[in-house]
Coordinates of C-alpha atoms in Angstrom, one line a residue:
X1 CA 123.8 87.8 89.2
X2 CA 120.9 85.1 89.7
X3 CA 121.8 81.5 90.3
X4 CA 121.5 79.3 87.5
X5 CA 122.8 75.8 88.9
X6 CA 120.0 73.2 90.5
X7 CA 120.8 71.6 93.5
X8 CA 122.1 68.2 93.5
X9 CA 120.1 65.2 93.1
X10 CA 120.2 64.0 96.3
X11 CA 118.5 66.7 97.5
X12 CA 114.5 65.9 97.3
X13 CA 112.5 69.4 97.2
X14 CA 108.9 67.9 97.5
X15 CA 109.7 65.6 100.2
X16 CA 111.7 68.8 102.2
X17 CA 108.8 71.2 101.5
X18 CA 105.9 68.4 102.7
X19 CA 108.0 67.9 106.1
X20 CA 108.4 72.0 106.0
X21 CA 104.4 72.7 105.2
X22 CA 103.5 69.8 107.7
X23 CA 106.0 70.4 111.0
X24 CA 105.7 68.2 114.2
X25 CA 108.5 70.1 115.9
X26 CA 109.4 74.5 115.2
X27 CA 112.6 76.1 116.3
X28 CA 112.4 79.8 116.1
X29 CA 115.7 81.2 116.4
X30 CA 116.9 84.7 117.7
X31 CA 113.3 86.3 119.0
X32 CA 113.5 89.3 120.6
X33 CA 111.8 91.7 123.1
X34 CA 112.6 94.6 121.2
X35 CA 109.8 93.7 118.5
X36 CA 107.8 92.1 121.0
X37 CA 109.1 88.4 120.2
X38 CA 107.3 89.1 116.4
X39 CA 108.4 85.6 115.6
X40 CA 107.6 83.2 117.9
X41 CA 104.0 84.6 118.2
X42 CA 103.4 84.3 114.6
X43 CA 104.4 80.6 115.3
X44 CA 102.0 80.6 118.8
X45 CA 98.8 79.1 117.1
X46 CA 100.5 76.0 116.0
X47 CA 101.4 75.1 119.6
X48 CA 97.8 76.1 120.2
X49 CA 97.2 73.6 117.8
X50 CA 99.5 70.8 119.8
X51 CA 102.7 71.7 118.0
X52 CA 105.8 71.9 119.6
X53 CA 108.0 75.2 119.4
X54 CA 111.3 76.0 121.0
X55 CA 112.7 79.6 121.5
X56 CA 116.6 79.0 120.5
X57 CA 118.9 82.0 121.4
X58 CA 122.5 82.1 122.6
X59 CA 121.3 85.1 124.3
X60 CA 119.7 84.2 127.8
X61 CA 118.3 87.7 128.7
X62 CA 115.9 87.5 126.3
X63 CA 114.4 84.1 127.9
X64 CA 112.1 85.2 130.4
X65 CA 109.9 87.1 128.2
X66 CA 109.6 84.0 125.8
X67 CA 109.3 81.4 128.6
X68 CA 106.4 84.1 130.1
X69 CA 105.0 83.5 126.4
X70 CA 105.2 79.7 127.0
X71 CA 108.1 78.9 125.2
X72 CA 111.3 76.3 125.6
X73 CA 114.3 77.7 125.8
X74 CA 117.3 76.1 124.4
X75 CA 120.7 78.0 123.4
X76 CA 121.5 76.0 120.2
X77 CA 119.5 74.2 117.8
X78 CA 121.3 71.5 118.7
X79 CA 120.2 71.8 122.3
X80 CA 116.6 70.2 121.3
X81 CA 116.0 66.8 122.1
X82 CA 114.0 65.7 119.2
X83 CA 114.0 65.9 115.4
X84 CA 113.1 69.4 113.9
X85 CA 111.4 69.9 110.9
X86 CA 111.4 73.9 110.2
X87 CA 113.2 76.4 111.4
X88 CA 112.0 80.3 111.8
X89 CA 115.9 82.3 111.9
X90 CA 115.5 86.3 112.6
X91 CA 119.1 86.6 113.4
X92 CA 121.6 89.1 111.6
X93 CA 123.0 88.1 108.1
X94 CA 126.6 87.6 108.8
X95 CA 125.3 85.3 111.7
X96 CA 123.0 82.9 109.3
X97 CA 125.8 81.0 107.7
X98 CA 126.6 79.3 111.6
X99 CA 122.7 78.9 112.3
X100 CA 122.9 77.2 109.2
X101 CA 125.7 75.0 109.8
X102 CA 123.6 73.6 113.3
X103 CA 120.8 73.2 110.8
X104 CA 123.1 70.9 108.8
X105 CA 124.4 69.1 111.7
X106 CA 120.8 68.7 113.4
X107 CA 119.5 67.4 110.0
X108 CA 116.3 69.7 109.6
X109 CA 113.6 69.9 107.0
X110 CA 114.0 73.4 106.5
X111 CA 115.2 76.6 107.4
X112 CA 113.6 80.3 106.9
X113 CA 115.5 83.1 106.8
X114 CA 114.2 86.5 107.3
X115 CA 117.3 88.6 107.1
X116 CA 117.4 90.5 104.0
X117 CA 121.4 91.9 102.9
X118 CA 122.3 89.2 100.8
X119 CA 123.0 89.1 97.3
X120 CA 119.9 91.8 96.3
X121 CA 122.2 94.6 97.8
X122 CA 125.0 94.3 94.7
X123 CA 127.8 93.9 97.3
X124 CA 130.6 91.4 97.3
X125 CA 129.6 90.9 101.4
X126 CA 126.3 90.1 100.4
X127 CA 126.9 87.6 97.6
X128 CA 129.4 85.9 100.1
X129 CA 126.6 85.6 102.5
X130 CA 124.1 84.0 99.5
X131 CA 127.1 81.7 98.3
X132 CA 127.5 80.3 102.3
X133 CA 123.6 80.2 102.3
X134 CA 123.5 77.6 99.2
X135 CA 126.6 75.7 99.6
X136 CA 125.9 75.1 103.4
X137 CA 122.4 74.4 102.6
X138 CA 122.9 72.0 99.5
X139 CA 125.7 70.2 101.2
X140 CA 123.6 69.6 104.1
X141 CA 120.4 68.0 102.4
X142 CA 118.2 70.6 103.9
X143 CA 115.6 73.2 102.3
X144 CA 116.1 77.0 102.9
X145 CA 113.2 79.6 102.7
X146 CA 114.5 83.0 101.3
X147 CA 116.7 84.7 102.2
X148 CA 114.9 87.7 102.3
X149 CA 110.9 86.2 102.9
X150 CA 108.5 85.9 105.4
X151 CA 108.7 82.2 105.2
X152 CA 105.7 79.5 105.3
X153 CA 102.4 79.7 105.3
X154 CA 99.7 77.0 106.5
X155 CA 96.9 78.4 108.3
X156 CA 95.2 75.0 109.8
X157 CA 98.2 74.5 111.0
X158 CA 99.2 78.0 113.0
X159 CA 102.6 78.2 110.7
X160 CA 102.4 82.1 109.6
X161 CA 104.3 84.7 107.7
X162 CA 103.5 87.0 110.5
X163 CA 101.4 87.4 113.8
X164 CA 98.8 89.2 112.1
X165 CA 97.9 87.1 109.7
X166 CA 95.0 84.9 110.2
X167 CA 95.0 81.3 110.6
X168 CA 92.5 78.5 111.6
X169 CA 91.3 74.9 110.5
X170 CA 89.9 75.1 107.1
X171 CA 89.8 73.2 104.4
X172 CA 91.8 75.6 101.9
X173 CA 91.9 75.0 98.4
X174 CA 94.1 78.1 97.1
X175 CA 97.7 77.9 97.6
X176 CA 100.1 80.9 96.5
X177 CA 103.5 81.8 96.5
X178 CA 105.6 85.4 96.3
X179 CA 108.3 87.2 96.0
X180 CA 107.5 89.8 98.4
X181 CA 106.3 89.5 101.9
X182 CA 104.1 92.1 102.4
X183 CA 102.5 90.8 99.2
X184 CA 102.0 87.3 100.6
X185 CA 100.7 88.5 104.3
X186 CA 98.4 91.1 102.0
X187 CA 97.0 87.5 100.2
X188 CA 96.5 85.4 102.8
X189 CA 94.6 88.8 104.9
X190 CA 92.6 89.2 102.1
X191 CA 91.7 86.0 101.1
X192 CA 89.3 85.5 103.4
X193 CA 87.4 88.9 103.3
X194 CA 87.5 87.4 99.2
X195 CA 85.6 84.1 100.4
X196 CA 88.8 82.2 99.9
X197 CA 90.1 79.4 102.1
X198 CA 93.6 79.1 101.9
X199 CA 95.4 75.7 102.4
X200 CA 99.4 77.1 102.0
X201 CA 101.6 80.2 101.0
X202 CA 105.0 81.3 100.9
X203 CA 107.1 84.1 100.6
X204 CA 110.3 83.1 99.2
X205 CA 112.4 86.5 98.9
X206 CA 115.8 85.4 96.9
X207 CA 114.7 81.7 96.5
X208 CA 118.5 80.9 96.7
X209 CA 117.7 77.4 97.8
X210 CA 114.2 76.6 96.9
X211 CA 112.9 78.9 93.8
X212 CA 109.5 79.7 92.3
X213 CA 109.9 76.6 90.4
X214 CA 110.1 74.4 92.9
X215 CA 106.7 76.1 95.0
X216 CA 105.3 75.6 91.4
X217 CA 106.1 72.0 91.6
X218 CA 105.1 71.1 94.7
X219 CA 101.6 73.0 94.7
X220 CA 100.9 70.8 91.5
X221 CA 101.3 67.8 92.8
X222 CA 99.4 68.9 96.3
X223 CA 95.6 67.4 96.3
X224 CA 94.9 70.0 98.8
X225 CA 95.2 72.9 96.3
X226 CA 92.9 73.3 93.7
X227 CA 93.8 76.7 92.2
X228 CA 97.5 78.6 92.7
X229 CA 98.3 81.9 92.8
X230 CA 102.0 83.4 92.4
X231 CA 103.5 86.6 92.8
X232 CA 106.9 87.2 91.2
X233 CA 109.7 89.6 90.1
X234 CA 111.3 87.2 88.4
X235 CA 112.7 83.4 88.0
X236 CA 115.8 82.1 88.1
X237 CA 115.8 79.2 85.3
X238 CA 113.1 80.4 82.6
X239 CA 113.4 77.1 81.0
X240 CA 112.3 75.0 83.9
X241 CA 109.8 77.8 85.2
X242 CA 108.0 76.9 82.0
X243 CA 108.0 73.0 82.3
X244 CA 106.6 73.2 85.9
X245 CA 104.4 76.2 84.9
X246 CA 102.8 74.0 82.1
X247 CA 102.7 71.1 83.5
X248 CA 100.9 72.6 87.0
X249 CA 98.3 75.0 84.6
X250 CA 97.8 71.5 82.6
X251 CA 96.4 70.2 86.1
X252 CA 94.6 73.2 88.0
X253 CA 94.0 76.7 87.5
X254 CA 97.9 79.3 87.6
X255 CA 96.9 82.7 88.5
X256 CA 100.2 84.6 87.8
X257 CA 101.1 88.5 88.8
X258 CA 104.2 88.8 87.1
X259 CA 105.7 93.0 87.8
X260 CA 108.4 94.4 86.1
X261 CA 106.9 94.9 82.9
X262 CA 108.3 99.0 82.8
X263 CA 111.6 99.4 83.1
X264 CA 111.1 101.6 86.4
X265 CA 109.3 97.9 87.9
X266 CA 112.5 96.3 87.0
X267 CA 114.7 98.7 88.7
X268 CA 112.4 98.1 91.7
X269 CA 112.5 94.0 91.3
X270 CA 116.2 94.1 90.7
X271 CA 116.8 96.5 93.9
X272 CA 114.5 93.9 96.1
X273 CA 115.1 90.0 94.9
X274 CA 117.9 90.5 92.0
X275 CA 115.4 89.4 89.6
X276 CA 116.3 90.2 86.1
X277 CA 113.5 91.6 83.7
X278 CA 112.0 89.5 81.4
X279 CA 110.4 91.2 78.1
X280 CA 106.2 91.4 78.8
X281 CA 105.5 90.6 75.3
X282 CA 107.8 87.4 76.7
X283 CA 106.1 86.5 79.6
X284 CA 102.6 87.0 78.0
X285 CA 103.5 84.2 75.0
X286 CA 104.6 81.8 77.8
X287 CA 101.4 82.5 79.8
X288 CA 99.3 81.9 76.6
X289 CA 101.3 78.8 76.0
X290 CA 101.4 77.4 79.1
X291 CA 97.5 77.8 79.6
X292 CA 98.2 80.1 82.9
X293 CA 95.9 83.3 83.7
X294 CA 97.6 86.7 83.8
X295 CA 96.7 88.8 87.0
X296 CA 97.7 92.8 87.5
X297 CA 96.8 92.7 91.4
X298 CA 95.9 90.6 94.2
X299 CA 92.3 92.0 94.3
X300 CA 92.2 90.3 90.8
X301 CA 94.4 87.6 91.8
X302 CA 91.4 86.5 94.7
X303 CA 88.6 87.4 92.6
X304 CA 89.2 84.8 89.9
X305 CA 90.4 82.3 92.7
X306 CA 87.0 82.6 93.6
X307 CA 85.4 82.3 90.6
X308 CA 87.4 79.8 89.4
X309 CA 86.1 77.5 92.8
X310 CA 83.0 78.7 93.3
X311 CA 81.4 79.8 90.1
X312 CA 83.1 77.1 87.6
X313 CA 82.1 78.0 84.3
X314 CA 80.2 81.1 83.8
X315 CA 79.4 80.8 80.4
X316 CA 79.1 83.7 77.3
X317 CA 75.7 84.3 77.8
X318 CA 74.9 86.7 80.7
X319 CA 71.3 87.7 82.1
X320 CA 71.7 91.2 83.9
X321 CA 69.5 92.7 86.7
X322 CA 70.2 96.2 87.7
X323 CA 69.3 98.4 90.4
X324 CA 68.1 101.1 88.1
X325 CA 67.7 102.2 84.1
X326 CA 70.9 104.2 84.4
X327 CA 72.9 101.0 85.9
X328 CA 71.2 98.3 83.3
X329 CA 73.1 100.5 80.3
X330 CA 76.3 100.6 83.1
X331 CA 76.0 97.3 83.7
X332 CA 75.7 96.1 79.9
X333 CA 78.8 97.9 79.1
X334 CA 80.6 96.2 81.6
X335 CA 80.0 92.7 80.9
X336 CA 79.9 93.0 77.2
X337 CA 83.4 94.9 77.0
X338 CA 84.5 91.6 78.8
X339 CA 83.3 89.5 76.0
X340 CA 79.9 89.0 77.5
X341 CA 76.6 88.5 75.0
X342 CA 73.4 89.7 77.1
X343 CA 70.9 88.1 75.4
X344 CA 66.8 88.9 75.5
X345 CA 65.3 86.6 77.5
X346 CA 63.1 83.9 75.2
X347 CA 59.1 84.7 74.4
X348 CA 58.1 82.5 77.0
X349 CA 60.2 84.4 80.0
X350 CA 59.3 87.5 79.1
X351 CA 55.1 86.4 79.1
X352 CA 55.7 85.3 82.2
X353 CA 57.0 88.0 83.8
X354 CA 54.4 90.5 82.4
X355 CA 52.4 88.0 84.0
X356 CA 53.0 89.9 87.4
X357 CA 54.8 92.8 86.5
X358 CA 54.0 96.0 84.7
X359 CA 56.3 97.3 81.8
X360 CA 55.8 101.0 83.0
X361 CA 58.8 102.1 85.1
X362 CA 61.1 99.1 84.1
X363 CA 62.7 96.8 81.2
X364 CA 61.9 93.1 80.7
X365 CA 64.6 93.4 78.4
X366 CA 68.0 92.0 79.3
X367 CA 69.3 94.1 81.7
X368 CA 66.0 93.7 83.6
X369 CA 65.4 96.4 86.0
X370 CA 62.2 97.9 87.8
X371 CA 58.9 96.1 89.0
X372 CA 60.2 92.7 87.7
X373 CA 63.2 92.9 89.9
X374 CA 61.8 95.4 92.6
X375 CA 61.2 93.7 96.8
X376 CA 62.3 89.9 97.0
X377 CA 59.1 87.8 95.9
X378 CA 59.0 89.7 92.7
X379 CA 63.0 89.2 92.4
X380 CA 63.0 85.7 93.6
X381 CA 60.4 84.7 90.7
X382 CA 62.2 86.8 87.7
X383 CA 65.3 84.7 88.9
X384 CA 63.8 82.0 88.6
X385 CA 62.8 82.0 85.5
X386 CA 65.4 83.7 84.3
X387 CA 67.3 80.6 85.8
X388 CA 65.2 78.3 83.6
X389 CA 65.7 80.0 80.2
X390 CA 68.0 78.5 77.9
X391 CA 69.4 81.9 76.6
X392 CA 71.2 82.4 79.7
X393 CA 74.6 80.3 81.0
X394 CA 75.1 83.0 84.1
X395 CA 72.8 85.4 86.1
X396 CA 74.6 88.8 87.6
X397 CA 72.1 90.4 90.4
X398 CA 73.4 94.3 91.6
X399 CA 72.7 94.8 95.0
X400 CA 73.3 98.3 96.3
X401 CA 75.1 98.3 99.4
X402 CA 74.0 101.1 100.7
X403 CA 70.2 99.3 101.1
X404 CA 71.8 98.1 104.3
X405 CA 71.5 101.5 105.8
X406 CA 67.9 102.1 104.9
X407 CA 66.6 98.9 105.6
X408 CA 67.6 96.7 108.1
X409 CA 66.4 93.7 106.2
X410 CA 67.3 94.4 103.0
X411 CA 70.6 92.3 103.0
X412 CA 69.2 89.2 104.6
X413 CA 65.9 89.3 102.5
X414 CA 68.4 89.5 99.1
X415 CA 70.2 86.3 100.7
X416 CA 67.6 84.6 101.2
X417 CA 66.2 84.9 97.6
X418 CA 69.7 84.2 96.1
X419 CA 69.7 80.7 98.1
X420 CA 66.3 79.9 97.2
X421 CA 66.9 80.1 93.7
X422 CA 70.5 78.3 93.6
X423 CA 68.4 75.6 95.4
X424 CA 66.2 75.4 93.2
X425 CA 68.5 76.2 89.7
X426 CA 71.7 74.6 90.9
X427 CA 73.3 74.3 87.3
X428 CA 72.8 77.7 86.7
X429 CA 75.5 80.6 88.1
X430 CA 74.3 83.6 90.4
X431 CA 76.4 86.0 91.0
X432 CA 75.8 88.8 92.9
X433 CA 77.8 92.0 91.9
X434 CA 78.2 95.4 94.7
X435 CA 77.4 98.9 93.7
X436 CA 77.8 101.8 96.2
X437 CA 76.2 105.3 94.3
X438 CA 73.0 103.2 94.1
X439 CA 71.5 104.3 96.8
X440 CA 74.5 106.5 97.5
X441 CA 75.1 106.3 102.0
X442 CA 78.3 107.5 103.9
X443 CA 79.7 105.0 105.8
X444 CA 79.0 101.7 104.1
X445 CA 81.1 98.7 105.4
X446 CA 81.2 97.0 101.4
X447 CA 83.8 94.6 102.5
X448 CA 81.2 93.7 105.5
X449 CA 78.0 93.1 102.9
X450 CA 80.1 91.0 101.0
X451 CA 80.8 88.7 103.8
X452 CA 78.0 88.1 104.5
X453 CA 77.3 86.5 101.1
X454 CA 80.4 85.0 100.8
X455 CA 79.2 83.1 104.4
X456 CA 76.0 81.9 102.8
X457 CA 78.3 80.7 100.5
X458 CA 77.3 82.9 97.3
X459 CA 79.8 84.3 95.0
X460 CA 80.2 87.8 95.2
X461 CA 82.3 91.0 93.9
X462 CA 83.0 94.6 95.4
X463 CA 82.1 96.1 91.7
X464 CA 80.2 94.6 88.5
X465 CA 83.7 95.7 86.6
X466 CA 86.4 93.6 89.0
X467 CA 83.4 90.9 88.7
X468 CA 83.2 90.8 85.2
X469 CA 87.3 90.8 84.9
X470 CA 87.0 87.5 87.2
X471 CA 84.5 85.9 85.5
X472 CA 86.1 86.2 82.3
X473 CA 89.1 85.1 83.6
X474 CA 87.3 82.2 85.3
X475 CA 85.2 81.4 81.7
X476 CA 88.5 81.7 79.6
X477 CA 90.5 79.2 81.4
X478 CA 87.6 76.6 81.4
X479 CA 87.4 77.0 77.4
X480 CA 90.7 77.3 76.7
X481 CA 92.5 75.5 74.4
X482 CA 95.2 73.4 76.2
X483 CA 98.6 73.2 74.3
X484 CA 100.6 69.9 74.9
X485 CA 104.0 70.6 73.6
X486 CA 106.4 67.2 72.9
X487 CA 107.1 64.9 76.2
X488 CA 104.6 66.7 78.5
X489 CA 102.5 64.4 80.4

């Protein structure tokens, strides 16, 4: 059974999770050798970064290897001789409930628990455990993460989810949270191969303490994040789910992943959080209400995080440039299925570009493909005046990636143009959009040619179809209609 009641007032969630996201002092509590003290180097980069981390275990055998590590050790939280603000526990359920009461007593900002076995098995045992988890937890004033999660998330920091997930000082703008851990180390791995920098995550498991609402809330009211992504099973108060979600989508960009819409996903959501299903047709009204952007993946989920940051507001009107005749009819499809018009491009475009290109072999149509668009000067000047022309709010450019085989150049020379004519065109979108049959090479590292635009900072997508998802997405939210229901600020 989810948890209805809300914590006590005295208990203040943003100020706990800003101490939590922003820790002078870590304790990380029951690391072990066995899995190569997992914990405590996930927490490593923040004493890189001049944190302060302490290895608490009652268990003195497993000190060396964290002291070799560079670690404190201490055998009780309460051993540690100055304030703590977060707290990493990997310790056994049935022993959480007395790492929690030191917690309490030490007067921490907040606790993580890893340990799953609490009320998401269906036992009585497990429900006891949850029950000691909240009461201890509300009684003591303090913030718990999970049970059941991979815990914080802030990657300027050094605070991670996990050893292997990336972290370094950037300025993020996206901030997520989610139900599932693998889920939010898979986000915060791919973000950056997406050309997303993120400023704070979370993986909340159970959310017995601190809910999805409460992320929800705090992300709002963070300058730091500009767009928010969530992952979720469920929620345990729909009611206030909706105020925060409305009010934070009122404010910045929601990207929501909701599962469970079959009833096999719910068995699955039930089984791993003891979220209860909510009706799709449901969830879809509230999204549409609330002004928030429906996701069905985290590919999807980054890709219109980026386009929501980098690309703004694409527009309705779309000029296309293929790699071939076959692709400017593939091409056209795509972007028009997504709402796109592909307009001709005025008189006055298309005389100049028969100015120094022939019509034989290619289209000065819209999708433009052949001579016009063929070797970077001729590309670079039917951009640019493609950038000029008022039909068009957005310019799409296909690059094949398997041109980096053939030609050494070919990716640098297709930056190059790109920047030139953002430089010169800076109101007008350009988007560059991957193909891989076009030339058609073994071996090609797509992730890797993306980079390498995303690093000279130019929006791009794997595929013209996951692009032209995102940048509806992107153009939807910035024309939507925003629906302020009684009392909302």
């Amino acid at each position: 059974m989810r948890r209805t009641q809300r914590r006590g007032a005295t208990m203040d969630i943003q100020a706990g999770l800003e101490r939590a996201f922003h820790p002078k002092v870590v304790a990380v509590v029951g690391a072990k050798q066995d899995n190569d003290y997992m914990w405590l180097r996930a927490h490593g980069p923040f004493k890189e970064f001049g944190g302060k981390v302490y290895h608490v275990n009652i268990d003195e055998r497993e000190w060396p290897g964290a002291e070799e590590l560079g670690f404190q050790n201490v055998s009780s939280i309460l051993d540690i001789p100055e304030p703590v603000d977060y707290v990493a526990i990997s310790v056994p359920n049935v022993v959480v409930p007395r790492v929690l009461q030191d917690c309490a007593t030490k007067g921490v900002g907040g606790a993580h628990i890893f340990a799953a076995g609490f009320a998401e098995t269906g036992t009585e045992q497990g429900q006891q455990l949850e029950d000691a988890v909240y009461q201890i937890a509300t009684e003591g004033d303090f913030l718990v993460i999970g049970p059941n999660g991979m815990g914080l998330y802030n990657p300027a920091l050094g605070i991670r989810p996990g050893r292997d997930v990336p972290y370094g000082e950037t300025d993020g703008y996206f901030s997520f949270l989610s139900q599932s851990g693998t889920t939010a180390m898979s986000i915060a791995s791919g973000a950056p191969a997406n050309g997303i920098a993120v400023s704070k995550g979370v993986s909340f498991g159970n959310g017995t303490v601190v809910d999805a609402t409460d992320y929800l809330r705090y992300y709002a009211a963070d300058e730091a994040t500009e767009v928010i992504g969530m992952y979720l099973e469920g929620v345990n108060d729909g009611p206030a789910f909706f105020e925060a979600l409305r009010e934070a989508a009122a404010r910045k960009p929601v990207l929501v992943w909701k599962v469970g819409s079959t009833t096999e996903s719910a068995r699955a959501g039930f089984a791993h959080t003891r979220s209860e299903a909510v009706p799709s047709e449901l969830w879809d009204a509230m999204l549409t209400v609330c002004g928030a952007i429906k996701v069905s993946s985290i590919e999807e989920m980054l890709e219109t995080a980026m386009a929501l940051r980098v690309v703004g507001d694409p527009g309705v009107n779309a000029a296309l440039i293929a790699v071939s005749g076959g692709h400017s009819g593939k091409i056209a499809d795509v972007f028009g299925q997504q709402g796109f018009h592909i307009p001709a491009p005025s008189p006055e475009s298309i005389e100049e570009i028969a100015s120094y290109a022939e019509i034989e072999g290619g289209s000065f149509s819209n999708p433009i493909e052949g001579p016009s668009a063929r070797g970077p000067e001729r590309l670079g000047r039917t951009l640019g005046v493609l950038a000029r022309d008022d039909n068009f709010d957005l310019l799409v450019a296909e690059f094949g990636a398997g041109a980096v085989k053939q030609d050494d150049n070919a990716l640098a020379e297709r930056i190059e143009v790109l920047q030139q004519v953002r430089d010169e065109q800076p109101d007008k979108p350009i988007v560059t959009v991957l193909s891989t049959d076009i030339p058609y090479v073994e071996g090609v590292d797509i992730q890797g040619v993306a980079r390498e635009f995303f690093e000279a900072g130019l929006p791009c997508f794997l595929s013209m179809e996951r692009g032209a998802v995102a940048l509806r997405k992107a153009r939807e939210f910035q024309q939507r209609s925003t629906w302020l229901l009684p009392n909302s600020a």
